[in-house]
Amino acid sequence: MTLRYDTISFLSDYGLGDEFVGVVKSVIRSIAPEVAVVDVTHDVAPHDVRAGGLALARSAQYLVPGVVLAVVDPGVGGNRRAVAVEVGDGASVLVGPDNGLLAPAVAMVGGASRAVELTAEHYHLQSPGPTFAGRDVFAPAAAHLCLGTDLEDLGTPLPVHSLTPGVVPVSRVEGERVFAEVLWVDRFGNMQLNLDPAEIELFGPALRLTAGDVGRNVRRVNSYSDLDSGELGVLVDSYGLVAVAVNRGSAALELSCMEGDSITVELGGSASTTPVQLQPKRSD
């Protein structure tokens, strides 16, 4: 049975300041004009394969079945493989570099059923150089898959176990402390940690977080609104992981943290807050 797809979900580190995203989408449209392209994000930090892989994994279960085009490719033009990976026995295909970017999402949706290296050059665009694989290799492959081209027509079959794994940090428990890492800081300054809620369940509602030289006592809550304005707390985020948040503020700024930083979680005392009182404006 020929599989056809009507949606391409597109993630990259291209940003929107240059023409890269528009060119890739135009190449897709020139081959498969009826296909819808969903922009997942193009604001992955340049060359940050891990961040791109985590963003893709967070999104994967919510994306429309179809083709996923993901390009965070610091090794473009080098020895890394260009691949297409089928998941769900054909429900979707992920297209991108084999550098660990696709692996977390593939694992999230149950693993790969088939994979190919994109070696069939008649499905590529002719180009003067090898440094824009998103335009010349990945976009045409994604578009042709949507038209019903079989995965194995695009290149050389690969054993799925040979695909490059993603690197996702694992938390560590030592005594009554859990050593975690910041996986993601969203635009609001909320920090997602690599912790399942069960890992801190025994600590109770009062925790202490330490990041570098900064330590804070915090409360575990169910939602942002359970925190006072400006109060730091811990909750379960929309992806089911432990997150650190400030109601109407930035937890990342409060703890001077960024993605990849370490945070220690342990039993703490009462969370401290500083009340803010508004006084009438004085007239001189």
mmCIF file of C-alpha atoms in Angstrom:
data_model
loop_
_atom_site.group_PDB
_atom_site.id
_atom_site.type_symbol
_atom_site.label_atom_id
_atom_site.label_comp_id
_atom_site.label_asym_id
_atom_site.label_seq_id
_atom_site.Cartn_x
_atom_site.Cartn_y
_atom_site.Cartn_z
ATOM 1 C CA MET A 1 0.000 0.000 0.000
ATOM 2 C CA THR A 2 1.332 3.438 -0.942
ATOM 3 C CA LEU A 3 1.459 5.790 2.024
ATOM 4 C CA ARG A 4 0.805 9.470 1.415
ATOM 5 C CA TYR A 5 1.004 12.263 3.964
ATOM 6 C CA ASP A 6 -0.585 15.697 3.942
ATOM 7 C CA THR A 7 1.430 17.403 6.709
ATOM 8 C CA ILE A 8 5.103 18.182 7.316
ATOM 9 C CA SER A 9 6.023 19.357 10.825
ATOM 10 C CA PHE A 10 9.202 21.464 10.560
ATOM 11 C CA LEU A 11 11.710 22.158 13.363
ATOM 12 C CA SER A 12 15.096 23.813 12.970
ATOM 13 C CA ASP A 13 17.730 26.131 14.411
ATOM 14 C CA TYR A 14 17.509 28.389 11.335
ATOM 15 C CA GLY A 15 15.771 31.291 13.071
ATOM 16 C CA LEU A 16 13.683 33.737 11.064
ATOM 17 C CA GLY A 17 16.241 36.460 10.419
ATOM 18 C CA ASP A 18 17.566 34.816 7.249
ATOM 19 C CA GLU A 19 15.862 33.243 4.271
ATOM 20 C CA PHE A 20 16.559 29.616 5.244
ATOM 21 C CA VAL A 21 13.090 28.665 6.535
ATOM 22 C CA GLY A 22 11.296 30.321 3.634
ATOM 23 C CA VAL A 23 13.540 28.616 1.080
ATOM 24 C CA VAL A 24 13.019 25.166 2.614
ATOM 25 C CA LYS A 25 9.246 25.650 2.671
ATOM 26 C CA SER A 26 9.279 26.841 -0.940
ATOM 27 C CA VAL A 27 11.224 23.751 -2.017
ATOM 28 C CA ILE A 28 8.607 21.587 -0.319
ATOM 29 C CA ARG A 29 5.791 23.473 -2.022
ATOM 30 C CA SER A 30 7.442 23.187 -5.443
ATOM 31 C CA ILE A 31 7.390 19.390 -5.122
ATOM 32 C CA ALA A 32 4.227 18.805 -3.060
ATOM 33 C CA PRO A 33 2.061 21.938 -3.366
ATOM 34 C CA GLU A 34 -0.922 20.494 -1.478
ATOM 35 C CA VAL A 35 1.041 19.666 1.655
ATOM 36 C CA ALA A 36 0.627 21.789 4.809
ATOM 37 C CA VAL A 37 3.798 22.748 6.685
ATOM 38 C CA VAL A 38 3.508 23.237 10.455
ATOM 39 C CA ASP A 39 6.311 25.290 12.021
ATOM 40 C CA VAL A 40 7.103 23.587 15.330
ATOM 41 C CA THR A 41 9.909 26.042 16.113
ATOM 42 C CA HIS A 42 12.903 27.581 14.378
ATOM 43 C CA ASP A 43 14.353 29.121 17.534
ATOM 44 C CA VAL A 44 16.421 26.169 18.727
ATOM 45 C CA ALA A 45 19.788 27.634 19.724
ATOM 46 C CA PRO A 46 22.253 27.345 16.820
ATOM 47 C CA HIS A 47 23.945 23.924 16.677
ATOM 48 C CA ASP A 48 22.255 22.744 19.922
ATOM 49 C CA VAL A 49 21.366 19.189 18.932
ATOM 50 C CA ARG A 50 20.321 18.211 22.439
ATOM 51 C CA ALA A 51 17.917 21.140 22.799
ATOM 52 C CA GLY A 52 16.444 20.394 19.371
ATOM 53 C CA GLY A 53 16.017 16.732 20.238
ATOM 54 C CA LEU A 54 14.287 17.551 23.514
ATOM 55 C CA ALA A 55 11.965 20.046 21.809
ATOM 56 C CA LEU A 56 11.081 17.419 19.230
ATOM 57 C CA ALA A 57 10.469 14.805 21.927
ATOM 58 C CA ARG A 58 8.206 17.182 23.877
ATOM 59 C CA SER A 59 6.206 17.814 20.707
ATOM 60 C CA ALA A 60 6.163 14.356 19.147
ATOM 61 C CA GLN A 61 2.986 12.903 20.643
ATOM 62 C CA TYR A 62 1.005 16.029 19.695
ATOM 63 C CA LEU A 63 2.147 16.377 16.087
ATOM 64 C CA VAL A 64 -0.187 15.471 13.245
ATOM 65 C CA PRO A 65 0.769 12.056 11.807
ATOM 66 C CA GLY A 66 2.847 12.665 8.709
ATOM 67 C CA VAL A 67 6.405 13.700 7.982
ATOM 68 C CA VAL A 68 8.584 15.433 10.569
ATOM 69 C CA LEU A 69 11.422 17.503 9.117
ATOM 70 C CA ALA A 70 14.018 18.340 11.787
ATOM 71 C CA VAL A 71 17.253 20.180 11.030
ATOM 72 C CA VAL A 72 19.813 21.040 13.701
ATOM 73 C CA ASP A 73 22.884 20.014 11.822
ATOM 74 C CA PRO A 74 26.301 21.309 12.927
ATOM 75 C CA GLY A 75 27.947 18.451 10.995
ATOM 76 C CA VAL A 76 26.344 19.372 7.657
ATOM 77 C CA GLY A 77 28.575 18.490 4.742
ATOM 78 C CA GLY A 78 30.617 16.101 6.898
ATOM 79 C CA ASN A 79 30.427 12.414 7.693
ATOM 80 C CA ARG A 80 27.131 12.380 9.548
ATOM 81 C CA ARG A 81 24.371 10.515 7.713
ATOM 82 C CA ALA A 82 21.207 12.074 6.328
ATOM 83 C CA VAL A 83 18.345 9.743 7.277
ATOM 84 C CA ALA A 84 14.617 9.114 7.174
ATOM 85 C CA VAL A 85 13.193 7.060 10.039
ATOM 86 C CA GLU A 86 9.751 5.439 9.920
ATOM 87 C CA VAL A 87 7.795 5.088 13.175
ATOM 88 C CA GLY A 88 4.474 3.467 13.991
ATOM 89 C CA ASP A 89 4.746 1.120 10.985
ATOM 90 C CA GLY A 90 4.373 4.072 8.650
ATOM 91 C CA ALA A 91 2.199 6.409 10.710
ATOM 92 C CA SER A 92 4.976 9.014 10.481
ATOM 93 C CA VAL A 93 8.476 9.463 9.103
ATOM 94 C CA LEU A 94 11.178 11.641 10.667
ATOM 95 C CA VAL A 95 13.684 13.192 8.269
ATOM 96 C CA GLY A 96 16.917 14.827 9.367
ATOM 97 C CA PRO A 97 20.571 14.342 10.296
ATOM 98 C CA ASP A 98 21.619 11.186 12.128
ATOM 99 C CA ASN A 99 23.314 13.048 14.975
ATOM 100 C CA GLY A 100 21.006 12.214 17.885
ATOM 101 C CA LEU A 101 18.445 14.900 16.998
ATOM 102 C CA LEU A 102 15.686 12.469 16.005
ATOM 103 C CA ALA A 103 16.368 9.797 18.618
ATOM 104 C CA PRO A 104 14.424 11.158 21.635
ATOM 105 C CA ALA A 105 11.284 11.655 19.538
ATOM 106 C CA VAL A 106 11.645 8.216 17.936
ATOM 107 C CA ALA A 107 11.873 6.678 21.414
ATOM 108 C CA MET A 108 8.915 8.749 22.644
ATOM 109 C CA VAL A 109 6.600 7.285 19.989
ATOM 110 C CA GLY A 110 7.679 3.689 20.430
ATOM 111 C CA GLY A 111 10.796 3.241 18.303
ATOM 112 C CA ALA A 112 11.673 2.907 14.633
ATOM 113 C CA SER A 113 10.208 0.333 12.268
ATOM 114 C CA ARG A 114 12.453 1.179 9.258
ATOM 115 C CA ALA A 115 15.237 3.606 8.425
ATOM 116 C CA VAL A 116 17.193 4.631 5.332
ATOM 117 C CA GLU A 117 20.187 6.785 4.580
ATOM 118 C CA LEU A 118 19.154 9.392 1.991
ATOM 119 C CA THR A 119 21.620 8.355 -0.712
ATOM 120 C CA ALA A 120 19.330 8.451 -3.790
ATOM 121 C CA GLU A 121 20.685 11.639 -5.350
ATOM 122 C CA HIS A 122 17.975 11.911 -7.995
ATOM 123 C CA TYR A 123 15.688 12.935 -5.131
ATOM 124 C CA HIS A 124 18.098 15.739 -4.111
ATOM 125 C CA LEU A 125 18.373 19.263 -5.471
ATOM 126 C CA GLN A 126 21.495 20.071 -7.425
ATOM 127 C CA SER A 127 23.587 22.544 -5.431
ATOM 128 C CA PRO A 128 26.942 24.311 -5.683
ATOM 129 C CA GLY A 129 27.969 23.193 -2.181
ATOM 130 C CA PRO A 130 26.995 20.721 0.583
ATOM 131 C CA THR A 131 26.208 23.140 3.419
ATOM 132 C CA PHE A 132 22.406 23.540 3.066
ATOM 133 C CA ALA A 133 21.124 19.982 3.409
ATOM 134 C CA GLY A 134 17.812 21.267 4.720
ATOM 135 C CA ARG A 135 17.112 22.718 1.278
ATOM 136 C CA ASP A 136 18.900 20.203 -0.926
ATOM 137 C CA VAL A 137 18.388 16.831 0.781
ATOM 138 C CA PHE A 138 15.889 16.877 3.655
ATOM 139 C CA ALA A 139 13.145 19.083 2.167
ATOM 140 C CA PRO A 140 12.939 17.115 -1.130
ATOM 141 C CA ALA A 141 12.896 13.812 0.770
ATOM 142 C CA ALA A 142 10.087 15.032 3.028
ATOM 143 C CA ALA A 143 8.075 16.293 0.064
ATOM 144 C CA HIS A 144 8.493 13.100 -1.970
ATOM 145 C CA LEU A 145 7.413 11.004 1.010
ATOM 146 C CA CYS A 146 4.217 13.049 1.098
ATOM 147 C CA LEU A 147 3.617 12.237 -2.567
ATOM 148 C CA GLY A 148 3.790 8.506 -1.831
ATOM 149 C CA THR A 149 7.437 7.703 -2.591
ATOM 150 C CA ASP A 150 8.384 4.594 -0.633
ATOM 151 C CA LEU A 151 10.925 5.114 2.129
ATOM 152 C CA GLU A 152 13.399 2.660 0.628
ATOM 153 C CA ASP A 153 13.304 4.417 -2.746
ATOM 154 C CA LEU A 154 15.015 7.369 -1.071
ATOM 155 C CA GLY A 155 18.204 5.530 -0.233
ATOM 156 C CA THR A 156 19.996 2.688 1.488
ATOM 157 C CA PRO A 157 18.210 0.701 4.214
ATOM 158 C CA LEU A 158 19.807 0.981 7.656
ATOM 159 C CA PRO A 159 19.512 -1.266 10.712
ATOM 160 C CA VAL A 160 17.461 0.802 13.140
ATOM 161 C CA HIS A 161 19.860 -0.068 15.963
ATOM 162 C CA SER A 162 22.645 1.718 14.058
ATOM 163 C CA LEU A 163 20.960 5.126 14.391
ATOM 164 C CA THR A 164 22.778 7.591 16.615
ATOM 165 C CA PRO A 165 21.174 7.722 20.084
ATOM 166 C CA GLY A 166 20.177 10.955 21.754
ATOM 167 C CA VAL A 167 21.922 12.155 24.886
ATOM 168 C CA VAL A 168 19.441 12.778 27.699
ATOM 169 C CA PRO A 169 20.891 13.371 31.185
ATOM 170 C CA VAL A 170 19.844 11.103 34.038
ATOM 171 C CA SER A 171 19.302 12.343 37.585
ATOM 172 C CA ARG A 172 21.390 10.945 40.444
ATOM 173 C CA VAL A 173 20.405 10.155 44.037
ATOM 174 C CA GLU A 174 22.954 10.403 46.840
ATOM 175 C CA GLY A 175 21.574 9.932 50.332
ATOM 176 C CA GLU A 176 18.782 12.451 50.829
ATOM 177 C CA ARG A 177 19.718 14.574 47.851
ATOM 178 C CA VAL A 178 18.748 14.323 44.213
ATOM 179 C CA PHE A 179 21.117 15.842 41.659
ATOM 180 C CA ALA A 180 19.152 17.025 38.638
ATOM 181 C CA GLU A 181 19.785 19.042 35.497
ATOM 182 C CA VAL A 182 17.867 21.806 33.765
ATOM 183 C CA LEU A 183 16.551 20.307 30.516
ATOM 184 C CA TRP A 184 14.725 23.368 29.235
ATOM 185 C CA VAL A 185 14.037 26.988 30.068
ATOM 186 C CA ASP A 186 10.900 28.271 28.350
ATOM 187 C CA ARG A 187 10.303 31.897 27.361
ATOM 188 C CA PHE A 188 8.638 32.582 30.723
ATOM 189 C CA GLY A 189 11.702 31.424 32.660
ATOM 190 C CA ASN A 190 10.140 28.160 33.878
ATOM 191 C CA MET A 191 12.793 25.458 34.220
ATOM 192 C CA GLN A 192 12.027 21.836 33.368
ATOM 193 C CA LEU A 193 14.190 19.334 35.266
ATOM 194 C CA ASN A 194 15.074 15.770 34.333
ATOM 195 C CA LEU A 195 13.008 14.507 37.265
ATOM 196 C CA ASP A 196 9.896 12.395 37.446
ATOM 197 C CA PRO A 197 7.619 13.583 40.289
ATOM 198 C CA ALA A 198 8.021 10.187 41.986
ATOM 199 C CA GLU A 199 11.729 10.892 42.462
ATOM 200 C CA ILE A 200 10.993 13.626 45.009
ATOM 201 C CA GLU A 201 7.707 12.304 46.406
ATOM 202 C CA LEU A 202 9.241 11.314 49.758
ATOM 203 C CA PHE A 203 10.561 14.827 50.354
ATOM 204 C CA GLY A 204 7.093 16.149 51.090
ATOM 205 C CA PRO A 205 5.743 19.615 50.271
ATOM 206 C CA ALA A 206 8.793 21.642 51.352
ATOM 207 C CA LEU A 207 11.977 21.423 49.313
ATOM 208 C CA ARG A 208 15.299 23.175 49.096
ATOM 209 C CA LEU A 209 16.829 23.884 45.711
ATOM 210 C CA THR A 210 20.503 24.714 45.284
ATOM 211 C CA ALA A 211 21.983 25.938 42.012
ATOM 212 C CA GLY A 212 25.628 26.921 42.285
ATOM 213 C CA ASP A 213 25.891 29.327 45.205
ATOM 214 C CA VAL A 214 22.166 30.115 45.219
ATOM 215 C CA GLY A 215 19.831 28.204 47.554
ATOM 216 C CA ARG A 216 16.088 28.642 48.061
ATOM 217 C CA ASN A 217 13.407 26.981 50.174
ATOM 218 C CA VAL A 218 10.367 26.317 47.975
ATOM 219 C CA ARG A 219 6.905 24.785 48.105
ATOM 220 C CA ARG A 220 5.494 22.027 45.921
ATOM 221 C CA VAL A 221 2.266 23.232 44.306
ATOM 222 C CA ASN A 222 -0.201 22.153 41.634
ATOM 223 C CA SER A 223 -0.280 25.303 39.516
ATOM 224 C CA TYR A 224 1.346 28.705 39.077
ATOM 225 C CA SER A 225 -1.613 30.391 40.772
ATOM 226 C CA ASP A 226 -0.941 28.423 43.977
ATOM 227 C CA LEU A 227 2.184 30.552 44.387
ATOM 228 C CA ASP A 228 2.136 34.106 45.624
ATOM 229 C CA SER A 229 3.220 36.668 43.047
ATOM 230 C CA GLY A 230 7.006 36.473 42.791
ATOM 231 C CA GLU A 231 7.220 33.241 44.842
ATOM 232 C CA LEU A 232 9.456 30.388 43.679
ATOM 233 C CA GLY A 233 7.957 26.897 43.665
ATOM 234 C CA VAL A 234 8.040 23.398 42.185
ATOM 235 C CA LEU A 235 5.241 21.741 40.206
ATOM 236 C CA VAL A 236 4.556 19.043 37.632
ATOM 237 C CA ASP A 237 4.595 20.606 34.168
ATOM 238 C CA SER A 238 2.444 19.832 31.135
ATOM 239 C CA TYR A 239 4.906 17.112 30.047
ATOM 240 C CA GLY A 240 4.787 15.292 33.395
ATOM 241 C CA LEU A 241 8.215 16.363 34.645
ATOM 242 C CA VAL A 242 9.239 18.434 37.656
ATOM 243 C CA ALA A 243 9.564 22.124 36.866
ATOM 244 C CA VAL A 244 10.693 25.158 38.847
ATOM 245 C CA ALA A 245 8.578 28.262 38.388
ATOM 246 C CA VAL A 246 7.930 31.745 39.720
ATOM 247 C CA ASN A 247 4.416 33.128 39.611
ATOM 248 C CA ARG A 248 4.640 36.065 37.185
ATOM 249 C CA GLY A 249 8.412 35.908 37.173
ATOM 250 C CA SER A 250 11.396 33.926 35.942
ATOM 251 C CA ALA A 251 12.737 30.959 37.910
ATOM 252 C CA ALA A 252 15.807 30.927 35.677
ATOM 253 C CA LEU A 253 16.679 34.474 36.706
ATOM 254 C CA GLU A 254 15.837 33.801 40.354
ATOM 255 C CA LEU A 255 18.292 30.881 40.500
ATOM 256 C CA SER A 256 20.739 32.231 37.877
ATOM 257 C CA CYS A 257 20.303 29.066 35.786
ATOM 258 C CA MET A 258 20.321 28.089 32.144
ATOM 259 C CA GLU A 259 19.807 24.859 30.225
ATOM 260 C CA GLY A 260 22.368 22.242 31.216
ATOM 261 C CA ASP A 261 22.996 23.641 34.701
ATOM 262 C CA SER A 262 22.830 21.381 37.749
ATOM 263 C CA ILE A 263 20.295 21.717 40.551
ATOM 264 C CA THR A 264 20.286 19.847 43.865
ATOM 265 C CA VAL A 265 16.900 18.972 45.381
ATOM 266 C CA GLU A 266 16.587 18.027 49.048
ATOM 267 C CA LEU A 267 14.244 18.232 52.017
ATOM 268 C CA GLY A 268 13.765 21.860 52.970
ATOM 269 C CA GLY A 269 12.149 24.130 55.509
ATOM 270 C CA SER A 270 9.302 26.530 54.946
ATOM 271 C CA ALA A 271 9.523 28.536 51.766
ATOM 272 C CA SER A 272 10.248 32.155 52.507
ATOM 273 C CA THR A 273 8.531 35.001 50.736
ATOM 274 C CA THR A 274 9.005 38.724 50.941
ATOM 275 C CA PRO A 275 5.716 40.624 51.044
ATOM 276 C CA VAL A 276 5.534 43.743 48.927
ATOM 277 C CA GLN A 277 3.424 46.591 50.259
ATOM 278 C CA LEU A 278 2.246 49.349 47.985
ATOM 279 C CA GLN A 279 2.349 52.821 49.513
ATOM 280 C CA PRO A 280 0.601 55.929 48.241
ATOM 281 C CA LYS A 281 2.817 58.064 46.065
ATOM 282 C CA ARG A 282 4.186 61.028 47.994
ATOM 283 C CA SER A 283 3.756 64.478 46.589
ATOM 284 C CA ASP A 284 6.614 66.878 47.210
#
